[in-house]
Amino acid sequence: MNSPTPHQHGTQATKTVNIAILGAGGIANTMARTLIAMKSDERYRGLINPYAVAARDGERARAFAERYDFPVSYGSYEDMVADPDVDLVYIATPHSMHAEQALMCLEAGKHLLVEKSFTANAAQAEEVFSMSESKGLLCTEAIWTRYMPSRGIINDIIDSGTIGEVTSASANLGYPITANARLVEPELAGGALLDVGVYPLNFLDMALQGREPSRIASAYQPYDTGVDAQSSTTLFYDDGIMAVATSSMLGQSDRTGCVWGTKGVLVCQNVNDISSIVVYGPGYEVVGDYPIPPQLTGYEYEVASAAQAIRDGATECSEMPHSDTLRIMRMMDEIRGIWGLRYPFE
């Protein structure tokens, strides 16, 4: 382990939150760039501090730390959780590892920001949240769309009645990403659902304000390894609303999310990082075009929310409370149950 810098003094409500990244892969690099940008931004510099990275390979961790000017690196995850100056750990490893690593961090007294999907299944999520709550530690899922300003814009449009009474919704996300070994390995909880399908499901859940579907219908196309390659899921609700989520790791989709109403339709481009929101009226004329605020990387919102929750002594973030994560995890469990798809470790 490299020598740490002294932890900034201050009360729980004012101290800078030292953040360590567990894992050094692609998403970890995006988070590192986010933390560096936040440190240089007056809105966040007093809130968070890019502190450390841990990997199973010490040389890889050291190179990562040097690349982003992190003061500390560790050649094992155990060394990281043993460091008393680590406040918040961002878990950036495959889904299959999240639960075990989260429990290890919580046992060591660390707050957590866990990359989506939060765990591989709902039972694992329940165990992690139970420990975080019993220990009074912050634990939240890092699904950035839940924390972005676009969410509030969409809610305001729907609540205003601009599109009338909501009748249905749809969302899709697809990329040709099977070349990534992690995404096709059953042992790593691979497949389209947990990696890309989670976004359309979350979009629908947010747009429909957390309604519980009364019935789910779903079908999937398996990949050669047995994981889901692409799928379509229809959610039915007791109030008559119907919603459709589509995901694929074979081809590129248009990434559109729509909310349909009796007076118009709300259309979002790039459902996993919304780039535009347009509302069309009864004649399909544009009646509203809502700009998306500029952002650093888009990850800053979840980081800031987690850090502020730690300052506030909370165990969850209001943007993604434990109940919302559990609802989505249970929904994905039910979808896989319809398919008859289980991971080897389940």
Tab-separated table of C-alpha atoms in Angstrom:
chain	number	residue	atom	x	y	z
A	1	MET	CA	0.000	0.000	0.000
A	2	ASN	CA	1.225	3.490	-0.813
A	3	SER	CA	1.497	5.940	2.074
A	4	PRO	CA	-1.816	7.686	2.727
A	5	THR	CA	-2.371	11.384	3.079
A	6	PRO	CA	-3.837	12.597	6.367
A	7	HIS	CA	-7.626	12.498	6.605
A	8	GLN	CA	-9.202	15.940	6.601
A	9	HIS	CA	-10.464	16.848	10.060
A	10	GLY	CA	-13.980	18.052	10.737
A	11	THR	CA	-17.292	16.919	12.121
A	12	GLN	CA	-19.303	14.167	10.416
A	13	ALA	CA	-21.518	16.875	8.913
A	14	THR	CA	-18.662	18.857	7.352
A	15	LYS	CA	-15.675	16.597	6.698
A	16	THR	CA	-14.572	15.725	3.189
A	17	VAL	CA	-15.492	12.144	2.273
A	18	ASN	CA	-12.484	10.049	1.220
A	19	ILE	CA	-13.476	7.752	-1.652
A	20	ALA	CA	-11.774	4.487	-2.619
A	21	ILE	CA	-12.513	2.546	-5.807
A	22	LEU	CA	-12.667	-1.246	-5.529
A	23	GLY	CA	-11.657	-2.583	-8.940
A	24	ALA	CA	-9.614	-1.052	-11.744
A	25	GLY	CA	-11.571	-1.877	-14.905
A	26	GLY	CA	-13.438	0.284	-17.402
A	27	ILE	CA	-16.159	1.635	-15.142
A	28	ALA	CA	-13.574	2.300	-12.419
A	29	ASN	CA	-11.678	4.561	-14.826
A	30	THR	CA	-14.867	6.508	-15.542
A	31	MET	CA	-15.439	6.968	-11.818
A	32	ALA	CA	-11.830	8.080	-11.324
A	33	ARG	CA	-12.225	10.745	-14.010
A	34	THR	CA	-15.433	11.840	-12.312
A	35	LEU	CA	-13.795	12.183	-8.899
A	36	ILE	CA	-10.912	14.197	-10.315
A	37	ALA	CA	-13.348	16.517	-12.104
A	38	MET	CA	-15.414	16.907	-8.919
A	39	LYS	CA	-12.304	17.756	-6.915
A	40	SER	CA	-11.698	20.670	-9.304
A	41	ASP	CA	-15.301	21.858	-9.202
A	42	GLU	CA	-16.282	24.381	-6.547
A	43	ARG	CA	-19.634	22.644	-6.088
A	44	TYR	CA	-18.003	19.425	-4.912
A	45	ARG	CA	-14.417	20.024	-3.829
A	46	GLY	CA	-15.301	20.403	-0.155
A	47	LEU	CA	-17.525	17.331	-0.243
A	48	ILE	CA	-15.390	14.515	-1.684
A	49	ASN	CA	-11.740	13.559	-2.005
A	50	PRO	CA	-10.370	11.051	-4.591
A	51	TYR	CA	-8.350	8.918	-2.187
A	52	ALA	CA	-7.501	5.386	-3.293
A	53	VAL	CA	-7.913	2.391	-5.590
A	54	ALA	CA	-7.684	-1.320	-4.869
A	55	ALA	CA	-7.093	-4.196	-7.285
A	56	ARG	CA	-6.007	-7.816	-6.921
A	57	ASP	CA	-2.835	-6.879	-8.816
A	58	GLY	CA	-0.730	-4.354	-6.907
A	59	GLU	CA	1.061	-3.117	-10.031
A	60	ARG	CA	-2.233	-2.514	-11.795
A	61	ALA	CA	-3.562	-0.608	-8.789
A	62	ARG	CA	-0.378	1.450	-8.552
A	63	ALA	CA	-0.516	2.367	-12.259
A	64	PHE	CA	-4.192	3.343	-11.879
A	65	ALA	CA	-3.413	5.548	-8.877
A	66	GLU	CA	-0.558	7.259	-10.719
A	67	ARG	CA	-2.733	7.859	-13.781
A	68	TYR	CA	-5.314	9.753	-11.748
A	69	ASP	CA	-3.015	11.107	-9.037
A	70	PHE	CA	-4.715	9.147	-6.249
A	71	PRO	CA	-2.489	9.206	-3.154
A	72	VAL	CA	-3.077	5.558	-2.157
A	73	SER	CA	-3.258	2.169	-3.881
A	74	TYR	CA	-3.670	-1.366	-2.562
A	75	GLY	CA	-2.780	-4.764	-4.000
A	76	SER	CA	-5.715	-6.397	-2.235
A	77	TYR	CA	-9.260	-5.488	-1.271
A	78	GLU	CA	-8.541	-6.541	2.308
A	79	ASP	CA	-5.822	-3.891	2.601
A	80	MET	CA	-8.268	-1.272	1.411
A	81	VAL	CA	-10.961	-2.021	3.987
A	82	ALA	CA	-8.305	-2.078	6.724
A	83	ASP	CA	-7.392	1.558	6.019
A	84	PRO	CA	-9.179	3.757	8.597
A	85	ASP	CA	-9.026	6.764	6.258
A	86	VAL	CA	-11.342	5.185	3.681
A	87	ASP	CA	-14.866	6.530	4.159
A	88	LEU	CA	-16.793	5.485	1.044
A	89	VAL	CA	-16.044	2.518	-1.227
A	90	TYR	CA	-17.272	2.434	-4.823
A	91	ILE	CA	-17.569	-1.207	-5.947
A	92	ALA	CA	-16.763	-1.507	-9.665
A	93	THR	CA	-16.478	-5.268	-10.201
A	94	PRO	CA	-18.715	-7.846	-12.000
A	95	HIS	CA	-22.244	-8.351	-10.591
A	96	SER	CA	-21.422	-11.781	-9.192
A	97	MET	CA	-18.866	-10.288	-6.803
A	98	HIS	CA	-20.859	-7.330	-5.478
A	99	ALA	CA	-22.563	-9.027	-2.537
A	100	GLU	CA	-19.448	-10.666	-1.103
A	101	GLN	CA	-17.389	-7.508	-1.490
A	102	ALA	CA	-20.144	-5.286	-0.098
A	103	LEU	CA	-20.456	-7.454	3.015
A	104	MET	CA	-16.682	-7.345	3.502
A	105	CYS	CA	-16.683	-3.543	3.274
A	106	LEU	CA	-19.640	-3.137	5.622
A	107	GLU	CA	-18.097	-5.504	8.155
A	108	ALA	CA	-15.066	-3.199	8.142
A	109	GLY	CA	-17.269	-0.136	8.709
A	110	LYS	CA	-17.135	1.347	5.211
A	111	HIS	CA	-19.968	3.205	3.494
A	112	LEU	CA	-20.870	1.888	0.046
A	113	LEU	CA	-21.742	3.001	-3.471
A	114	VAL	CA	-22.284	-0.209	-5.466
A	115	GLU	CA	-22.348	-0.200	-9.259
A	116	LYS	CA	-25.501	-1.515	-10.927
A	117	SER	CA	-26.797	-4.074	-10.950
A	118	PHE	CA	-26.565	-3.847	-7.188
A	119	THR	CA	-26.180	-7.608	-6.760
A	120	ALA	CA	-26.913	-10.705	-8.842
A	121	ASN	CA	-30.287	-11.335	-7.183
A	122	ALA	CA	-32.682	-9.963	-4.586
A	123	ALA	CA	-31.637	-12.349	-1.794
A	124	GLN	CA	-28.090	-10.996	-1.960
A	125	ALA	CA	-29.369	-7.409	-1.952
A	126	GLU	CA	-31.521	-8.066	1.107
A	127	GLU	CA	-28.517	-9.437	3.007
A	128	VAL	CA	-26.352	-6.432	2.111
A	129	PHE	CA	-29.014	-3.882	3.057
A	130	SER	CA	-29.748	-5.688	6.302
A	131	MET	CA	-26.112	-5.355	7.331
A	132	SER	CA	-25.824	-1.722	6.238
A	133	GLU	CA	-28.893	-0.787	8.249
A	134	SER	CA	-27.804	-2.739	11.332
A	135	LYS	CA	-24.422	-1.018	11.250
A	136	GLY	CA	-25.828	2.417	10.391
A	137	LEU	CA	-23.750	2.668	7.201
A	138	LEU	CA	-24.708	4.280	3.902
A	139	CYS	CA	-25.273	1.748	1.126
A	140	THR	CA	-26.739	2.740	-2.232
A	141	GLU	CA	-26.874	1.513	-5.821
A	142	ALA	CA	-24.871	3.469	-8.387
A	143	ILE	CA	-27.385	3.636	-11.216
A	144	TRP	CA	-26.736	7.149	-12.435
A	145	THR	CA	-30.081	7.792	-14.147
A	146	ARG	CA	-31.787	7.761	-10.742
A	147	TYR	CA	-29.688	10.718	-9.573
A	148	MET	CA	-29.566	12.827	-12.751
A	149	PRO	CA	-31.505	16.115	-13.158
A	150	SER	CA	-33.349	14.585	-16.128
A	151	ARG	CA	-35.363	12.481	-13.696
A	152	GLY	CA	-36.872	15.566	-12.073
A	153	ILE	CA	-37.631	17.106	-15.472
A	154	ILE	CA	-39.531	13.989	-16.564
A	155	ASN	CA	-41.455	13.816	-13.285
A	156	ASP	CA	-42.460	17.475	-13.567
A	157	ILE	CA	-43.730	17.004	-17.132
A	158	ILE	CA	-45.833	13.976	-16.169
A	159	ASP	CA	-47.144	15.620	-12.983
A	160	SER	CA	-48.087	18.778	-14.922
A	161	GLY	CA	-50.595	16.854	-17.034
A	162	THR	CA	-48.962	18.000	-20.273
A	163	ILE	CA	-49.298	14.519	-21.809
A	164	GLY	CA	-52.590	13.831	-20.043
A	165	GLU	CA	-53.245	10.585	-18.199
A	166	VAL	CA	-50.400	8.093	-18.599
A	167	THR	CA	-51.546	4.945	-20.416
A	168	SER	CA	-48.326	3.157	-21.303
A	169	ALA	CA	-44.559	3.451	-21.559
A	170	SER	CA	-41.648	1.832	-23.360
A	171	ALA	CA	-37.861	1.788	-23.144
A	172	ASN	CA	-35.079	-0.030	-24.939
A	173	LEU	CA	-31.322	-0.348	-24.737
A	174	GLY	CA	-28.954	-2.419	-26.831
A	175	TYR	CA	-25.268	-2.528	-27.744
A	176	PRO	CA	-23.164	-5.191	-29.541
A	177	ILE	CA	-21.011	-6.016	-26.501
A	178	THR	CA	-20.541	-9.789	-26.548
A	179	ALA	CA	-16.807	-9.329	-27.160
A	180	ASN	CA	-16.556	-8.416	-23.475
A	181	ALA	CA	-15.949	-11.772	-21.760
A	182	ARG	CA	-17.532	-10.597	-18.500
A	183	LEU	CA	-20.880	-10.103	-20.210
A	184	VAL	CA	-21.211	-13.633	-21.574
A	185	GLU	CA	-19.989	-15.647	-18.578
A	186	PRO	CA	-22.771	-17.257	-16.508
A	187	GLU	CA	-20.417	-17.501	-13.510
A	188	LEU	CA	-20.100	-13.694	-13.538
A	189	ALA	CA	-23.894	-13.158	-13.823
A	190	GLY	CA	-23.424	-12.104	-17.432
A	191	GLY	CA	-26.149	-11.376	-19.952
A	192	ALA	CA	-28.020	-8.355	-21.224
A	193	LEU	CA	-30.542	-8.094	-18.368
A	194	LEU	CA	-28.270	-7.102	-15.476
A	195	ASP	CA	-25.964	-4.955	-17.559
A	196	VAL	CA	-28.201	-3.071	-20.015
A	197	GLY	CA	-31.737	-4.305	-19.298
A	198	VAL	CA	-31.622	-2.754	-15.849
A	199	TYR	CA	-31.787	0.703	-17.466
A	200	PRO	CA	-35.087	0.297	-19.357
A	201	LEU	CA	-36.638	-1.282	-16.254
A	202	ASN	CA	-35.471	1.623	-14.091
A	203	PHE	CA	-36.708	4.156	-16.651
A	204	LEU	CA	-40.158	2.584	-16.590
A	205	ASP	CA	-40.152	2.328	-12.806
A	206	MET	CA	-39.286	6.021	-12.460
A	207	ALA	CA	-41.747	7.164	-15.136
A	208	LEU	CA	-44.536	5.136	-13.520
A	209	GLN	CA	-43.509	6.359	-10.054
A	210	GLY	CA	-42.723	3.033	-8.451
A	211	ARG	CA	-45.905	1.163	-9.309
A	212	GLU	CA	-45.727	-2.575	-8.666
A	213	PRO	CA	-46.678	-4.581	-11.761
A	214	SER	CA	-49.465	-7.077	-11.150
A	215	ARG	CA	-48.235	-9.363	-13.927
A	216	ILE	CA	-45.057	-9.781	-15.991
A	217	ALA	CA	-44.714	-11.468	-19.383
A	218	SER	CA	-41.249	-11.961	-20.853
A	219	ALA	CA	-39.283	-13.916	-23.449
A	220	TYR	CA	-35.584	-14.070	-24.246
A	221	GLN	CA	-33.076	-15.280	-26.784
A	222	PRO	CA	-30.139	-17.123	-25.158
A	223	TYR	CA	-26.497	-16.566	-26.054
A	224	ASP	CA	-24.231	-19.540	-26.799
A	225	THR	CA	-23.052	-19.565	-23.178
A	226	GLY	CA	-26.603	-19.741	-21.827
A	227	VAL	CA	-26.993	-16.166	-20.599
A	228	ASP	CA	-29.644	-13.883	-22.078
A	229	ALA	CA	-28.589	-12.224	-25.337
A	230	GLN	CA	-31.729	-10.148	-25.819
A	231	SER	CA	-35.218	-10.014	-24.389
A	232	SER	CA	-38.544	-8.245	-24.298
A	233	THR	CA	-40.586	-7.826	-21.106
A	234	THR	CA	-44.117	-6.481	-20.729
A	235	LEU	CA	-45.284	-5.153	-17.368
A	236	PHE	CA	-49.007	-4.998	-16.611
A	237	TYR	CA	-50.473	-2.822	-13.851
A	238	ASP	CA	-53.801	-2.979	-12.027
A	239	ASP	CA	-54.729	0.534	-13.170
A	240	GLY	CA	-54.592	-0.523	-16.829
A	241	ILE	CA	-51.140	0.854	-17.662
A	242	MET	CA	-48.829	-1.373	-19.698
A	243	ALA	CA	-45.063	-0.934	-20.169
A	244	VAL	CA	-42.509	-2.681	-22.383
A	245	ALA	CA	-38.750	-3.011	-21.747
A	246	THR	CA	-36.372	-4.364	-24.400
A	247	SER	CA	-32.658	-5.102	-24.018
A	248	SER	CA	-29.929	-6.620	-26.173
A	249	MET	CA	-26.205	-7.222	-26.155
A	250	LEU	CA	-26.212	-8.262	-29.823
A	251	GLY	CA	-27.232	-5.113	-31.671
A	252	GLN	CA	-27.466	-1.377	-31.322
A	253	SER	CA	-30.893	-0.006	-30.447
A	254	ASP	CA	-32.178	3.571	-30.674
A	255	ARG	CA	-32.063	3.812	-26.831
A	256	THR	CA	-35.416	5.591	-26.656
A	257	GLY	CA	-37.667	5.882	-23.625
A	258	CYS	CA	-41.276	6.993	-24.094
A	259	VAL	CA	-44.196	7.769	-21.821
A	260	TRP	CA	-47.533	7.736	-23.652
A	261	GLY	CA	-50.535	9.729	-22.470
A	262	THR	CA	-54.061	10.679	-23.499
A	263	LYS	CA	-52.881	14.124	-24.694
A	264	GLY	CA	-49.395	13.437	-25.998
A	265	VAL	CA	-46.148	11.528	-25.675
A	266	LEU	CA	-42.890	12.265	-23.855
A	267	VAL	CA	-39.827	11.037	-25.763
A	268	CYS	CA	-36.363	10.676	-24.191
A	269	GLN	CA	-33.270	9.974	-26.245
A	270	ASN	CA	-30.472	7.824	-24.783
A	271	VAL	CA	-32.396	6.137	-21.988
A	272	ASN	CA	-29.275	5.357	-19.928
A	273	ASP	CA	-27.893	8.926	-20.095
A	274	ILE	CA	-30.756	11.097	-21.269
A	275	SER	CA	-29.611	13.639	-23.847
A	276	SER	CA	-32.941	15.164	-24.857
A	277	ILE	CA	-36.557	15.302	-23.690
A	278	VAL	CA	-39.237	16.296	-26.204
A	279	VAL	CA	-43.010	16.310	-25.739
A	280	TYR	CA	-45.321	15.860	-28.732
A	281	GLY	CA	-48.971	16.891	-28.714
A	282	PRO	CA	-52.090	15.203	-30.183
A	283	GLY	CA	-51.064	16.117	-33.743
A	284	TYR	CA	-47.472	14.989	-33.089
A	285	GLU	CA	-46.379	18.613	-33.059
A	286	VAL	CA	-43.598	19.558	-30.631
A	287	VAL	CA	-45.157	21.218	-27.590
A	288	GLY	CA	-42.091	21.143	-25.355
A	289	ASP	CA	-38.337	20.724	-25.737
A	290	TYR	CA	-36.520	20.496	-22.410
A	291	PRO	CA	-32.742	21.062	-22.257
A	292	ILE	CA	-30.565	18.770	-20.150
A	293	PRO	CA	-28.188	20.631	-17.791
A	294	PRO	CA	-24.470	20.260	-18.600
A	295	GLN	CA	-22.642	17.669	-16.516
A	296	LEU	CA	-19.081	16.590	-15.697
A	297	THR	CA	-19.501	12.902	-16.587
A	298	GLY	CA	-22.984	12.217	-15.204
A	299	TYR	CA	-21.579	10.159	-12.329
A	300	GLU	CA	-21.114	13.205	-10.117
A	301	TYR	CA	-24.741	13.213	-8.995
A	302	GLU	CA	-24.651	9.745	-7.431
A	303	VAL	CA	-21.301	10.465	-5.770
A	304	ALA	CA	-22.496	13.772	-4.327
A	305	SER	CA	-25.717	12.184	-3.091
A	306	ALA	CA	-23.831	9.358	-1.367
A	307	ALA	CA	-21.310	11.719	0.229
A	308	GLN	CA	-24.040	14.026	1.503
A	309	ALA	CA	-25.987	11.056	2.878
A	310	ILE	CA	-22.881	10.039	4.838
A	311	ARG	CA	-22.642	13.551	6.252
A	312	ASP	CA	-26.317	13.358	7.194
A	313	GLY	CA	-25.899	9.996	8.918
A	314	ALA	CA	-28.298	8.268	6.474
A	315	THR	CA	-28.144	4.608	5.417
A	316	GLU	CA	-29.699	5.243	1.990
A	317	CYS	CA	-30.020	7.935	-0.671
A	318	SER	CA	-33.423	9.436	-1.371
A	319	GLU	CA	-32.870	9.082	-5.139
A	320	MET	CA	-32.410	5.294	-4.855
A	321	PRO	CA	-33.663	4.047	-1.494
A	322	HIS	CA	-33.219	0.394	-0.587
A	323	SER	CA	-36.878	-0.318	-1.395
A	324	ASP	CA	-36.412	0.839	-5.007
A	325	THR	CA	-33.311	-1.301	-5.545
A	326	LEU	CA	-35.081	-4.301	-4.044
A	327	ARG	CA	-38.130	-3.781	-6.248
A	328	ILE	CA	-35.983	-3.806	-9.399
A	329	MET	CA	-33.893	-6.775	-8.198
A	330	ARG	CA	-37.058	-8.788	-7.450
A	331	MET	CA	-38.458	-7.846	-10.838
A	332	MET	CA	-35.307	-9.102	-12.583
A	333	ASP	CA	-35.436	-12.303	-10.504
A	334	GLU	CA	-39.031	-12.835	-11.632
A	335	ILE	CA	-38.091	-12.191	-15.264
A	336	ARG	CA	-35.273	-14.743	-15.094
A	337	GLY	CA	-37.677	-17.143	-13.382
A	338	ILE	CA	-40.037	-16.865	-16.357
A	339	TRP	CA	-37.110	-17.682	-18.632
A	340	GLY	CA	-35.845	-20.500	-16.415
A	341	LEU	CA	-32.408	-18.869	-16.273
A	342	ARG	CA	-30.302	-19.311	-13.144
A	343	TYR	CA	-26.658	-18.415	-12.526
A	344	PRO	CA	-24.360	-21.313	-11.544
A	345	PHE	CA	-23.812	-19.917	-8.034
A	346	GLU	CA	-27.531	-19.638	-7.248
